[in-house]
Structures are given as structure tokens and as C-alpha cells.
Coordinates of C-alpha atoms and ligand atoms in Angstrom, one line a residue:
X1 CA -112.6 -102.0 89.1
X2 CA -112.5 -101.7 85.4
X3 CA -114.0 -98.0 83.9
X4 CA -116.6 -100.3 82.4
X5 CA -117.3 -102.4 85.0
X6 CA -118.3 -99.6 86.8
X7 CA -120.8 -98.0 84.8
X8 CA -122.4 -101.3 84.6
X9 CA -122.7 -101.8 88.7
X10 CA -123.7 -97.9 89.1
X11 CA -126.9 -99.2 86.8
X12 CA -127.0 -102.1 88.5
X13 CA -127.8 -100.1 91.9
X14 CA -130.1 -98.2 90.5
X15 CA -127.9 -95.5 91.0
X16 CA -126.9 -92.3 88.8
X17 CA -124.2 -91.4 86.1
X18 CA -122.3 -88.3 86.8
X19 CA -121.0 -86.5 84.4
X20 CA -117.5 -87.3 85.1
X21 CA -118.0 -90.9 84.9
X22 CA -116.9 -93.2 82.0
X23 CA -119.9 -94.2 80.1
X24 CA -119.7 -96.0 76.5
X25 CA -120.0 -93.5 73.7
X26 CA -123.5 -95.7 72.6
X27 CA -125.0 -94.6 76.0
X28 CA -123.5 -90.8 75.4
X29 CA -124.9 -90.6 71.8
X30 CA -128.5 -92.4 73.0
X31 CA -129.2 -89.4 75.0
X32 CA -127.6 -86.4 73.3
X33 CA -129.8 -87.6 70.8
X34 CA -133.0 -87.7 73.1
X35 CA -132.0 -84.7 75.4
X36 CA -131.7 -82.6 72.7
X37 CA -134.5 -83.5 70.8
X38 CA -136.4 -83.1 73.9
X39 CA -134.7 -79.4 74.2
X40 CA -135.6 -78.4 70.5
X41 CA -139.2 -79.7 71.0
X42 CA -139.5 -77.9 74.4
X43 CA -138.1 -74.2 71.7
X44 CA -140.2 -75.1 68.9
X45 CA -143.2 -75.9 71.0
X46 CA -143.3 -72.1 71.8
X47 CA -144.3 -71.2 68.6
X48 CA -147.9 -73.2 68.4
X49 CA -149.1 -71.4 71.7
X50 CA -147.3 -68.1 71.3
X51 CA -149.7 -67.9 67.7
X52 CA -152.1 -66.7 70.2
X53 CA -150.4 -64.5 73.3
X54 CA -151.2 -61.5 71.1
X55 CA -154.8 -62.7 70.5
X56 CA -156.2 -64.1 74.1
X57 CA -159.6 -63.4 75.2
X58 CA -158.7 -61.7 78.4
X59 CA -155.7 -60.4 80.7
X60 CA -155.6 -63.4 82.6
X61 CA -155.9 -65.3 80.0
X62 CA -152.6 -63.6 78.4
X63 CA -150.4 -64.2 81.6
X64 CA -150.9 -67.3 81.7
X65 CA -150.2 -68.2 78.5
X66 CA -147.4 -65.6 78.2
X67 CA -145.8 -67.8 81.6
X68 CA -146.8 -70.6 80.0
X69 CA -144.6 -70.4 76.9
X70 CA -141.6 -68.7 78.5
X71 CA -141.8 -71.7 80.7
X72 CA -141.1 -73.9 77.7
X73 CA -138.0 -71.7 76.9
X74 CA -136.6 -72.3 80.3
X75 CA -137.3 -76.2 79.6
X76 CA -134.9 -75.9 76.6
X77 CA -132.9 -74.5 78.2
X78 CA -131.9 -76.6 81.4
X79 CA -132.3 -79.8 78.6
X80 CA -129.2 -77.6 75.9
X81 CA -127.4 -77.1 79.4
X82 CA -127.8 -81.2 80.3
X83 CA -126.9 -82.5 77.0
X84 CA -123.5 -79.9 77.3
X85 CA -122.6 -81.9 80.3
X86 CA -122.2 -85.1 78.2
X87 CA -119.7 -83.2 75.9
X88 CA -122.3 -81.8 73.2
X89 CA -122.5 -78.0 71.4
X90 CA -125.1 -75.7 72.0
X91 CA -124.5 -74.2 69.1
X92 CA -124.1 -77.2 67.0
X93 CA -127.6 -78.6 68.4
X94 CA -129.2 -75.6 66.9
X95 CA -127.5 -75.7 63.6
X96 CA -128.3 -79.5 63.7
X97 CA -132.3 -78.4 64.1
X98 CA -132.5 -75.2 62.1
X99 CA -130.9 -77.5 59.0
X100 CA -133.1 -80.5 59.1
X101 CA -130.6 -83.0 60.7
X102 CA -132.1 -83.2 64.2
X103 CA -135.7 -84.0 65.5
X104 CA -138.1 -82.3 67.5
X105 CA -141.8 -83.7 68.3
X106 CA -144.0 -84.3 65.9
X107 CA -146.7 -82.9 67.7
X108 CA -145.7 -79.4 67.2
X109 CA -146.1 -79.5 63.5
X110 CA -150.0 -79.1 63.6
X111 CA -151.7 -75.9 63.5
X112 CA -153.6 -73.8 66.6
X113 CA -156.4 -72.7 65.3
X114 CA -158.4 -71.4 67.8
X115 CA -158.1 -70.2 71.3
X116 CA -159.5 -73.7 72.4
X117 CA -156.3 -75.2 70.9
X118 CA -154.7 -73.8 73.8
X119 CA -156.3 -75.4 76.8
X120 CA -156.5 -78.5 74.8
X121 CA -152.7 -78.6 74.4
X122 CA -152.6 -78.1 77.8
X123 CA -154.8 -81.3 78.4
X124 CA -153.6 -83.6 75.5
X125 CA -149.6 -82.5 74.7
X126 CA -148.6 -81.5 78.2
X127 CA -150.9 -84.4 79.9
X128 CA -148.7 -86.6 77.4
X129 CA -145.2 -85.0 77.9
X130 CA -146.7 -85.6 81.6
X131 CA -146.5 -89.6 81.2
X132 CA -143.8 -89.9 79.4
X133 CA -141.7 -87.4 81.2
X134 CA -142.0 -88.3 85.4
X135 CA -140.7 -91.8 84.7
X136 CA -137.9 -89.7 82.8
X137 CA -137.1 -88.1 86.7
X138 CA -135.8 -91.8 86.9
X139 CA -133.4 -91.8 84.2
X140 CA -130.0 -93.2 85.0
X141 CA -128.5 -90.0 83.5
X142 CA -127.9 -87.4 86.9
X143 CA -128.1 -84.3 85.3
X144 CA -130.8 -85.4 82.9
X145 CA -133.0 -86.7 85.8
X146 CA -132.5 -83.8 87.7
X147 CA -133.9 -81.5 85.5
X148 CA -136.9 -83.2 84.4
X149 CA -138.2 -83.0 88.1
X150 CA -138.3 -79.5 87.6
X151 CA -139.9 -79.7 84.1
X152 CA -142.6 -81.8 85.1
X153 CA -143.6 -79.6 88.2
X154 CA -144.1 -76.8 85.8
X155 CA -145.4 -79.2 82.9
X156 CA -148.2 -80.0 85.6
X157 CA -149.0 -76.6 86.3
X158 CA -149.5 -76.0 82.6
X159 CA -151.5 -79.2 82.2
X160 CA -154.2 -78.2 84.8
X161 CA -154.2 -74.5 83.0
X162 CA -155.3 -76.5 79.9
X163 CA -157.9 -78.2 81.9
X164 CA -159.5 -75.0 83.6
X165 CA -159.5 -73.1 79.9
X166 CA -161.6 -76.2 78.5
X167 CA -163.9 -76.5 81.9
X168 CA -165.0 -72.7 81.7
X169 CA -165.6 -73.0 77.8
X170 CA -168.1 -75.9 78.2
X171 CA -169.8 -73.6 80.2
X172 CA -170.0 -71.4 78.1
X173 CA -172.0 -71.1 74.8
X174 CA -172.6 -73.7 72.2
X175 CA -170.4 -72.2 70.3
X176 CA -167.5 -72.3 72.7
X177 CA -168.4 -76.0 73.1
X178 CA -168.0 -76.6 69.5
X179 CA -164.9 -75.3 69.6
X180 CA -163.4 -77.1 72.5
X181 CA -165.1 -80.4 70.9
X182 CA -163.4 -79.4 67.3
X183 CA -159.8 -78.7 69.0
X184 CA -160.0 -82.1 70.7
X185 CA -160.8 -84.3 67.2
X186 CA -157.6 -82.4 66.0
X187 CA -155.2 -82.9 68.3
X188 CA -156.2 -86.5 69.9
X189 CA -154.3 -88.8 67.8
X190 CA -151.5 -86.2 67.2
X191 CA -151.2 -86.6 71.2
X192 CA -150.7 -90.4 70.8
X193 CA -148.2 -90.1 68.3
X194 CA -145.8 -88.1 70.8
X195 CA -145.6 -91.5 72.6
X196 CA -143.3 -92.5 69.4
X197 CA -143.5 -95.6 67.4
X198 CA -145.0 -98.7 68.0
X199 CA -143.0 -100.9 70.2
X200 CA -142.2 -103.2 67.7
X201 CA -140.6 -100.2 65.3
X202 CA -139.0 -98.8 68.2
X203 CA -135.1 -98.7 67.4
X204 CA -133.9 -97.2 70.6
X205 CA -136.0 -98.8 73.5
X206 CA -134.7 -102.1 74.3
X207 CA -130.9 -100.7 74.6
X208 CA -132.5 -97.3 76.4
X209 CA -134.2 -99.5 79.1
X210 CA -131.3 -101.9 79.1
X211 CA -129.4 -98.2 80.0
X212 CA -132.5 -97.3 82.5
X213 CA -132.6 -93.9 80.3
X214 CA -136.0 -95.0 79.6
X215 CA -138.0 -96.7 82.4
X216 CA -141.3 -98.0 79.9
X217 CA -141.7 -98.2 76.2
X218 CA -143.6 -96.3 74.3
X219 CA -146.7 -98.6 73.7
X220 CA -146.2 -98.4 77.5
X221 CA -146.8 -94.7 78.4
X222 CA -149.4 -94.4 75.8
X223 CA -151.8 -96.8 77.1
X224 CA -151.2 -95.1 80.6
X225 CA -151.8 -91.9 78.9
X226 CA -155.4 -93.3 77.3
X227 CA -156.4 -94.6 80.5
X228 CA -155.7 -91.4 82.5
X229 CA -157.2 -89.6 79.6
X230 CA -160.6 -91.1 78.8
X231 CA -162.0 -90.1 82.3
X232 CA -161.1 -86.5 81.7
X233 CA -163.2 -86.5 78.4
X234 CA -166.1 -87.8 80.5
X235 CA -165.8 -85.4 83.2
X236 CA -165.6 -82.5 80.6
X237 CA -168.2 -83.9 78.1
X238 CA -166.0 -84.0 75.1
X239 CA -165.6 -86.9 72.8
X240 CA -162.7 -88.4 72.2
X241 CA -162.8 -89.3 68.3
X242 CA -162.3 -93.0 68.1
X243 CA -164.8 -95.3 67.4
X244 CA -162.8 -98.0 68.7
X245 CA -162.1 -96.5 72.1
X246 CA -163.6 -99.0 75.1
X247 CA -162.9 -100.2 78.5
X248 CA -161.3 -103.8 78.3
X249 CA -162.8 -105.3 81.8
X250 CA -160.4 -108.5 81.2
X251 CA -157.2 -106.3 80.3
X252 CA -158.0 -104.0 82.2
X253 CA -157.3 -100.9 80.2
X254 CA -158.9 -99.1 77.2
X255 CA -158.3 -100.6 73.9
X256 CA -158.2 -98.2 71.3
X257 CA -158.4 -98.0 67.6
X258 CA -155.1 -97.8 65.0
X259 CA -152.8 -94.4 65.1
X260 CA -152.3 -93.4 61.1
X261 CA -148.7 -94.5 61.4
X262 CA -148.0 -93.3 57.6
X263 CA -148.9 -89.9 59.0
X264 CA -146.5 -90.1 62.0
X265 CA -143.9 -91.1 59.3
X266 CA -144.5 -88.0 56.9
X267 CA -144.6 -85.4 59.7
X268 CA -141.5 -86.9 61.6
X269 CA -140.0 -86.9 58.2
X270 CA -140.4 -82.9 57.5
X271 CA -143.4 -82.9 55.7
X272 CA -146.4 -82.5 58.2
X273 CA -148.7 -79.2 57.9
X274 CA -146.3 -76.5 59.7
X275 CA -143.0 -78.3 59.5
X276 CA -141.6 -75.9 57.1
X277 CA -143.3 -72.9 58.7
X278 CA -141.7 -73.9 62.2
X279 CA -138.2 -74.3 61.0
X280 CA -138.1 -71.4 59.1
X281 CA -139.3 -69.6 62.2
X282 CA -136.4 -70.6 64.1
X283 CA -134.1 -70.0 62.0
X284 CA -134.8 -66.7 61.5
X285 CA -135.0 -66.1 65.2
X286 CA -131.5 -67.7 65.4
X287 CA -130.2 -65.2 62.6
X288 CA -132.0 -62.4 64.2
X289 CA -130.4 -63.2 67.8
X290 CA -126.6 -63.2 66.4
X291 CA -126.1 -59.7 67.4
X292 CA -126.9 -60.5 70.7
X293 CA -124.8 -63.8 70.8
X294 CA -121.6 -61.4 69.2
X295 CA -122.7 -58.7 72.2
X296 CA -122.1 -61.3 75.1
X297 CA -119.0 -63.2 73.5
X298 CA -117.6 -59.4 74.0
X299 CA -118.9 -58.7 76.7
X300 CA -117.1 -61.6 78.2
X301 CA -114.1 -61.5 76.2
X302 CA -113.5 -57.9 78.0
X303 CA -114.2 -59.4 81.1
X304 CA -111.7 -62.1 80.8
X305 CA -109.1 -59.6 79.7
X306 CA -110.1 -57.2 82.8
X307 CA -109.6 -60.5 85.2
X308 CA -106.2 -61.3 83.9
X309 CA -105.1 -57.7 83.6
X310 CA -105.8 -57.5 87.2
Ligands
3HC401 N1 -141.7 -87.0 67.1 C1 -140.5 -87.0 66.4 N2 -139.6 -88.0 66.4 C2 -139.9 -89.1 67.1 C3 -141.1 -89.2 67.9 C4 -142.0 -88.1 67.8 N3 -143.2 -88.1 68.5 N4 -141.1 -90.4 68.5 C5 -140.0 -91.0 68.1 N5 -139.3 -90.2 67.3 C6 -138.0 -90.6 66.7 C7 -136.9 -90.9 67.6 O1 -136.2 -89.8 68.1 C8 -136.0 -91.9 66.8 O2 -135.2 -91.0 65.9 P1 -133.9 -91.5 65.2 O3 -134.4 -92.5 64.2 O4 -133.4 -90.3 64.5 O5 -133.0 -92.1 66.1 C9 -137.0 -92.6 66.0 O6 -138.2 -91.8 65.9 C10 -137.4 -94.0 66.6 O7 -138.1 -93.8 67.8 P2 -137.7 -94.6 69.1 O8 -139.0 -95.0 69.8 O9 -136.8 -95.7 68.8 O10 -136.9 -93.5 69.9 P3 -136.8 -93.3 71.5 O11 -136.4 -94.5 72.2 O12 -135.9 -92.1 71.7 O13 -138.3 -92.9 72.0 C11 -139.4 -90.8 72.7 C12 -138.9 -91.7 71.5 C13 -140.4 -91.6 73.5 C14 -139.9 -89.5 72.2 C15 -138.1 -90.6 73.7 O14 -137.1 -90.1 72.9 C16 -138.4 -89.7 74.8 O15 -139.0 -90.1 75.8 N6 -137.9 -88.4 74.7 C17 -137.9 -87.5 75.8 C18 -139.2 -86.7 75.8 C19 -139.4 -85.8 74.6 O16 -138.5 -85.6 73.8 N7 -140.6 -85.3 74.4 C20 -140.9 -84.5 73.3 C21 -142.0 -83.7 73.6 S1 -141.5 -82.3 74.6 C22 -142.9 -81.7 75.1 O17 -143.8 -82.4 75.0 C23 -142.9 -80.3 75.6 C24 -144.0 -79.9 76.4 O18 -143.9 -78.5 76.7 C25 -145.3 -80.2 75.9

């Protein structure tokens, strides 16, 4: 059996790539494009939450978010360490982010600015990397699928700390309330754009699907996500801020009123509110870390020569 032939059957089976196999260099660039935009979101995303580790109301409050956010760094990291089995850099992913010629998700371009920002990017973001992510545990890429099992165990945990934080502020003061209700109108149709574009500007899904890399297209996942979504406002007496937003008895499903796609456009092109502020961030955390990066290339350098010498 032809290399090619065989890549095509292993699909056909429903069955994984390895990442010894032959697979067409399309299929190899699809999703060392998408794993490591997933792994720069999962880095970035730190910075939105970690705002407020030095700020949170209480101990417990800090430990979880503290777990929280190294979680997210672990999450890069097992996504850097998938995409380098398919042949990539780490180091030239980063470059590739810190100068502008990679993406990460939009979502993590919009400010925190309160503490309820944090349980509601618990609910919304992780609730929406959630839906998009568990079919991802499918993906016809082994090492890929692999890791996102473990990603969306822990993206679960973090999507249920989002939902306590918000359940003990409503019962808390007015004020509290306000700000829960506030966080919510900011970050609800930021949430929707992480599902990507619409289906009919989607470049990548037909031949992802075709690939079983993705399992549902975007238009997809975010109507799932709306469904799940609109009970959860009930049950914590939030409103969700679209006027549109109703149960469809003959579809079946909520419909819901139009994302601002022109704003999805200008943050996913660099120019949302923190875009600049995120990068820069990154960077200098990159150029501050170099010392650490030249310590361990020594360190194992030595260790090399000590092996050999031996
Ligand atoms: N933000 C930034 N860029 C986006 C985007 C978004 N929300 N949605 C789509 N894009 C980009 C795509 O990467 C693609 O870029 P290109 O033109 O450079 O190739 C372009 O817009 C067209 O989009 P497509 O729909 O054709 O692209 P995909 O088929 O790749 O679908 C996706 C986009 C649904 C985001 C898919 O890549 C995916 O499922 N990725 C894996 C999950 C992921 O990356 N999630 C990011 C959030 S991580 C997270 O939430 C962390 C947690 O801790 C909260």
C-alpha cells in the first residue's frame, strides 16, 4: 500500500496519525498552524487572569486563580510539545507570535476589569474553549488528541471555578451583582467570536473536517455553546445582552442576534483593545527568560560532554 493510500484508509477507520506516519504536507501545515495557535492562546491567556492574582479578594480566592493560570501554561505547553512532533520549532513558534506572524485568540485581547471578569471567563471563555475543545479529543492527529483530553479535564475544572465565583457574588450585595451583570455584557459576544468565523468565511473547515482534525464547524460549536449557555444565565440571574436571543421551538435551538464581525476582523487583525499590550508582554517575558534558556542549553551541553567522556 502506497504512503498515501494509507493515510487516507487510517482516516477512513476512524483511526489515528502517528507521528511517524506519512501525511501530506497540507494536513502537516493545517494543524501546526491550529496547534500552535491553540498553544500561544493557551500562553497569552495567562496574562488577562494573572492582572488579578496579586489583587484577589481572599486566599482561596488567590489559589485558585494562581492554579488556574499555571494550568494554562502547562496547556501551552503539552500543545508547543504536539506541534514539535509534526516537525515544527519551539522556538520559531514563539518568534512567529512575539512578531505578529502567528495568531492567538481573539478573545484574550479584551481587558479584565474587575474581579468578576474572572469567574466570568471561567463561565464564558473556558465554557467556550469547553465545546470547541472535547470534539478536538477526536482529532485524527494522535498526539494532538491526546493532549486535549487532558486539557479539557482541567479546562472543566476551571469552568465550574468560574461558575462558583459568579454564584456566591449574586449573593452577595447589589453591588457585586452589578458587577457580575457588567462583566457578562462585556465579554458575551467576545465569547462567540472564539468559535471563529462564520461558516461561510471559514477557509480551513471543509478540508479540516475532510482531515477529521475538526469534527464540527464553527457555526456548529457556537450554537451548541448558546444552547448550553442560556440556561446558565437563568439559573444565575444574569442577562445575557442580546435582544435577539430566543428559544426556536421549531429549530430547536436559540436563535441569536448578529456577532459585530468587523470587530472580530480588527482584533484578529492586531488592533483590538490589548493586542499591543499582550504582545509586548510576551515579548518581554521571552527576552527576560534568555538567561534561563542560555543556563539549560549549558547545562545540557555539559551533560552531553560528561556522557560521552564517560
Ligand atoms: N481568534 C483568532 N484567530 C481566529 C479565530 C479567533 N477566535 N477564529 C479563527 N481564527 C483564524 C484562523 O486561525 C484562520 O487563520 P489564517 O487565516 O491565518 O489561516 C482564520 O481565522 C480563518 O478561520 P477558520 O475558521 O478557517 O480557521 P480554523 O478552521 O482553524 O478554525 C478555530 C478556527 C475554531 C479557532 C480552530 O482553529 C480551533 O478549533 N482551534 C483549536 C482551539 C483553539 O485554538 N482555541 C483558542 C482558544 S484557547 C483557550 O480558549 C484557552 C483556555 O484556557 C480558555
Amino acid at each position: 500500500m502506497n504512503l498515501e493510500t494509507h493515510f487516507e484508509r487510517t482516516l477512513e477507520k476512524d483511526q489515528r496519525i502517528e507521528p511517524r506516519d506519512w501525511v501530506p504536507d497540507a494536513y502537516r501545515a493545517t494543524l501546526v498552524r491550529m496547534i500552535a495557535q491553540h498553544a500561544h492562546s493557551e500562553i497569552i491567556g495567562m496574562q488577562p487572569e494573572g492582572n488579578w492574582i496579586t489583587r484577589a479578594p481572599s486566599l482561596r480566592r488567590k489559589a485558585i486563580l494562581l492554579a488556574k493560570v499555571q494550568d494554562e501554561a502547562g496547556h501551552g505547553l503539552y500543545l508547543y510539545s504536539a506541534a514539535e512532533t509534526l516537525g515544527a520549532d519551539r522556538s520559531e513558534l514563539t518568534e512567529k507570535l512575539i512578531s505578529g506572524r502567528q495568531k492567538y485568540s481573539s478573545i484574550f485581547n479584551y481587558p479584565t476589569l474587575t474581579f468578576a471578569d474572572v469567574g466570568v471567563i471561567g463561565w464564558l471563555v473556558d465554557g467556550a474553549a469547553i465545546c470547541n475543545q472535547v470534539p478536538l479529543c477526536r482529532s485524527s492527529y494522535g498526539p494532538y488528541a491526546r493532549a486535549m483530553i487532558r486539557i479539557c479535564k482541567e479546562e472543566s475544572f476551571h469552568q465550574r471555578q468560574g461558575y462558583e465565583l459568579l454564584m456566591t457574588m449574586m449573593k452577595g450585595t447589589q453591588a457585586q451583582r452589578d458587577m457580575v451583570q457588567d462583566a457578562t455584557n462585556r465579554w458575551w459576544w467576545p465569547s462567540l467570536m472564539m468559535f471563529g468565523p462564520p461558516d461561510a468565511e471559514s477557509s480551513h473547515t471543509e478540508r479540516s473536517m475532510a482531515w477529521k482534525i475538526k469534527r464540527h464547524t464553527n457555526d456548529e460549536l457556537r450554537q451548541k455553546f448558546v444552547d448550553m449557555t442560556v440556561p446558565q444565565a437563568e439559573a444565575l440571574g444574569v442577562t445575557l445582552p442580546d435582544p435577539d436571543l430566543r428559544w426556536n421551538a421549531e429549530r430547536g435551538h436559540y436563535d441569536f442576534g448578529e456577532i459585530d464581525w468587523a470587530e472580530f476582523k480588527r482584533v484578529v487583525s492586531g488592533n483590538g483593545p490589548c493586542n499591543a499590550q499582550r504582545v509586548a508582554r510576551r515579548k518581554a517575558a521571552h527576552e527576560n527568560g534568555a538567561w534561563v534558556r542560555e543556563a539549560a542549553a549549558a547545562h545540557a551541553a555539559k551533560q552531553a560532554e560528561r556522557t560521552v567522556a564517560a
